[in-house]
Amino acid sequence: MAEIAVSLVGRLVETISSVVEKEATLMRSVPENTRFVKDELETIGAFLCVVENMKEDSSNSKYQMARIWAEQVKDLAYDMEDCIEEQIAALSTQSSSWSQYITNYRTLRPFAAKLCDLRSRIVEVSDRNMRYHLVTADQPIYNHIMVFFGKVEPGYQESSTEKDTYGVWKKGVVPWGEASKASTSNKETRTPKVVAIVGMRGSGKTTWANDIYEDKKNAEKYECCVWITVSQDVNVTKVFMDMIAQLSGASSSQDNQNGEEDKLAQHIQGILQEKRFLLVFDDLWTTKEWHRIKRALPKVSKSGSLVIVTTDIVHVAKDCTESNGHVHRMSLLSKQESLNRLKDSILASKNSEMTYEDIEDFEELDLDSLEVPEPPFNSIDQILRKCSGLELAIETVGKLLASKSPHKWGKLCDDLPSLLYNDPSLNKIREAMIQSYRRLPPYLRPCFLYLSIFPEDSDINLETIVCRWLAEGLVRDRTGMNPRDVAERYLLELFDRNMVVPSILSNNRYCKTLQIHPMMRDILVMISQEERVSITVGPRKSSRLLVKRVRHLALDGQSDRKLSRCVELSGIRSVTVFSEPSESIDALICSSQLRALRVLDLSSATFQITQRDIQRVGELCHLRYLNLYKSNISELPSSIGMLPFLQLLNVRKTWVTKLPSEVTQLSRLQFLRASRRTEHSCHNRRNPFCCDSGVTLPQGIDNLQDIEWLDIMEIKDNSGSKIEALGKLASLKHLGLTGITMENNTKVSRTLEKLSSSLKYLYLGACRNDGVLSCLPISEKKGKWSLEFPCLQRIKLDGHIGKMPHWISNSIRLEVIKFYRTNLQQSDITFLERLPCLAVLALRENSYISKTLVFYAKAFRELRTLEIVGLPKLKTVIFTEEAVPHLQHLAIRCCTLRLKGRSNLEFQSADLDDGVK
């Protein structure tokens, strides 16, 4: 388990160079030692990659020794990281004054001494590897290339096109009418059909494929059938030899089957092209290997020939097939299906400890009875949640339950996390989960392991994950790519590999949060503890384990042990708070040991974070990420300006009304999220008229040249210079402004013009007094409109805009438009109907004032979601034939109106008021 050490070493090599440059003028030994350390770490990193790819075998003493060596390297890397972080913090305050120069010179001496010590330890670690021949350079290293997808919005999960059940899909896999016709006319040929089954490991893909294979093999419609199980380290030559053996009925070890890949592929083609065949390639992992295997398939064969591929990875499944219709995505079982499978598994066991009375009661168990649980089956609901619809989990847990008396099931359920890692009867599900984790590329493993911080069954916000990965330094640099884009690609890869699943969709059908399967999370927690990555302190949590040196701390309730006895605070890099801990938050932040902290996330706290808790947050000089979402604070301390590395500051839905001037000293700040909680704040998520109030801008906001995300800023009472300063933020991609008035609209318009080339998201809110966004109507210059937003993807307008701005219809990348109080009419909506990418249109709170709204033929060709909410004047909505052809979700609320042409729609779901006819 060397992936964490690899990640650490990689980050250290990148940061050491900056230290060398800044220290070169102060002390001669420092640059010499840092260069030596950098070179040695690069070499050690290469050897760690070898350890990472060694086959895990508990009986292999060499592997066990190499693993211990990797742990020693990780400890060394942790110490090196602490040392360098400390010095970087000192350098960040360096000025040109002579007194500051002397101060840094004095602090450099202990740094130089630590470097000498670390150099000696690196030499010892290197010598130990050579002395015992733990890892040799000739061992294979498997390279993992980052997957690049097409145009996919980060966080969006494309819904499956398959609406049918397994039985329906199975019948459609092979056109039996075509096969029957082919059986009477063997001369008809065509390209072999390739279908794929994709889903999470343990979801039953192989079982389904085998069902089809045996069924259609026994139907005697195929002249030859082959089943190949493909491993991750696939040997294509061996695959071809196995195929030849099954096709010829001979042993794959015969000498006449030896040969080069190309010759073997040609030989297989010669056998298959004259036959109707059925081939199954089970557990395929890469598109590269598929294209190598595909060479053995004939381009033309007898009609009805079929190839089935199973894989955990969506893009592999799509690459193997010709269309989405040939891909079946395995979904997790529903709660009812899970209960039926669990009952079947337990009742079918020959080792059942159940009495006849228990069996009778168990057979009658249904979902309604689970709502009012009674002994001895009151733990069934908890077991179903733990299995979460995964077939393999239900099967293995069912067998374990059958071997125990039902009265013991409750304790067994509580002990499942530990049993999952240690009980031999759960080997199948454990190995499936561990294998999924091990098959992740090295750059994804630390990122995925990081998710073990969050509690079971929690909805993990995608935006939070991306920003925290960046703050923790878990995202590797990619040439020509913004680090945030790389982090979003990481998330897409985890979705693509079925390692995480979307849990909450926003109104525009974009994924906002993800979940990990409970059993996968249990495995991650165990691996995380072994790797000493994270620990959760709370009642009956891992605080009882003897884990001292970890990087990430989660506080989830009262603990019977003092925090300092559970962890070594000096090495903590992140603190995430869920339930109220034994020790107060302010005492924890004030701790002199907690000075290397990079991430402080209080956004998920189930108790109120107060002003006192954050008063000394400025002493955490290494902080990169500070999330105070929904906390009960009214102002930020002035010491916030003492956080030179801060990248994200989130004070959304707090009582903060204005930002302190010290915020403008945070030169590395990239994300500033601020919105004011008011007495009239909406607590009902379904209320369509709930909007956040803005926070007042400080003077000097233009100092934040790295800022990419800035919302929501209140500009009603701001001076013109503050508004104009926004126009100097060249990196800004996400902007939210409220409080626009007749007096400041001209300055806002000029600012928008300066930012128009970079903005991807724009929210503009008019002052509630006049409700006019008069900055939007723009003048015409030489026949062209003066304002264009070439990158704009989402826009939200709140306030009367008069005539629809021409630049909106010219923003060809616009995907989401939301209107509030805009007083639009039919001509304004018609103005938008040709937008080529528009997927979401929301008309809310008096945004439309005509009595009739018509969606014309061939209009809004890409629209997926339509929301009509709070429009009292609207009485009729008409959908003409061929209008909104791809509409999937229709929401109509707080309206009394008539729908005409509803039969012309084929949407997937609707949320309609009782007043809709």
Short mmCIF file of N, CA, C and O in Angstrom, two decimals, residues 57 238 295 402 406 416 460 520 578 615 736 794 797 846 884:
data_model
loop_
_atom_site.label_atom_id
_atom_site.label_comp_id
_atom_site.label_asym_id
_atom_site.label_seq_id
_atom_site.Cartn_x
_atom_site.Cartn_y
_atom_site.Cartn_z
N ASP A 57 0.46 -10.34 -1.59
CA ASP A 57 0.44 -11.76 -1.20
C ASP A 57 0.97 -11.86 0.22
O ASP A 57 2.14 -11.57 0.48
N LYS A 238 -2.32 -15.17 -24.53
CA LYS A 238 -2.99 -16.27 -23.81
C LYS A 238 -4.49 -16.27 -24.07
O LYS A 238 -5.12 -17.32 -24.18
N ARG A 295 -9.07 -7.62 -32.81
CA ARG A 295 -8.43 -8.03 -34.07
C ARG A 295 -8.77 -9.46 -34.45
O ARG A 295 -8.71 -9.83 -35.62
N ALA A 402 -27.83 -16.56 7.87
CA ALA A 402 -28.45 -17.88 7.98
C ALA A 402 -27.72 -18.77 8.97
O ALA A 402 -28.32 -19.68 9.56
N PRO A 406 -31.66 -15.68 14.52
CA PRO A 406 -32.16 -14.32 14.26
C PRO A 406 -32.00 -13.37 15.43
O PRO A 406 -31.88 -12.16 15.24
N LEU A 416 -20.76 -5.61 11.34
CA LEU A 416 -20.48 -5.87 9.92
C LEU A 416 -19.22 -5.17 9.39
O LEU A 416 -18.46 -5.78 8.63
N ILE A 460 -22.24 13.63 -0.32
CA ILE A 460 -21.00 14.41 -0.35
C ILE A 460 -21.06 15.39 -1.51
O ILE A 460 -21.20 14.99 -2.67
N MET A 520 -18.31 -0.40 0.47
CA MET A 520 -17.08 0.16 -0.08
C MET A 520 -16.49 1.18 0.90
O MET A 520 -15.27 1.23 1.10
N PHE A 578 -18.59 17.04 12.14
CA PHE A 578 -19.96 16.60 11.87
C PHE A 578 -20.81 16.79 13.14
O PHE A 578 -21.48 17.79 13.28
N GLN A 615 -12.62 32.75 16.33
CA GLN A 615 -11.96 34.00 16.65
C GLN A 615 -10.46 33.96 16.38
O GLN A 615 -9.87 34.97 16.01
N GLY A 736 -21.66 36.74 -9.03
CA GLY A 736 -23.02 37.01 -8.57
C GLY A 736 -23.10 38.39 -7.96
O GLY A 736 -22.34 38.69 -7.03
N ARG A 794 -24.33 29.53 -17.87
CA ARG A 794 -25.50 29.63 -17.00
C ARG A 794 -25.74 31.08 -16.63
O ARG A 794 -24.79 31.82 -16.36
N LEU A 797 -31.27 35.76 -13.80
CA LEU A 797 -31.63 37.17 -13.76
C LEU A 797 -32.82 37.37 -12.84
O LEU A 797 -33.84 36.67 -12.98
N ASN A 846 -43.28 35.67 -11.25
CA ASN A 846 -43.66 36.80 -12.11
C ASN A 846 -42.63 37.10 -13.20
O ASN A 846 -42.52 38.24 -13.65
N VAL A 884 -40.19 21.24 -28.20
CA VAL A 884 -39.34 20.69 -27.13
C VAL A 884 -39.24 19.15 -27.25
O VAL A 884 -39.68 18.41 -26.36
#
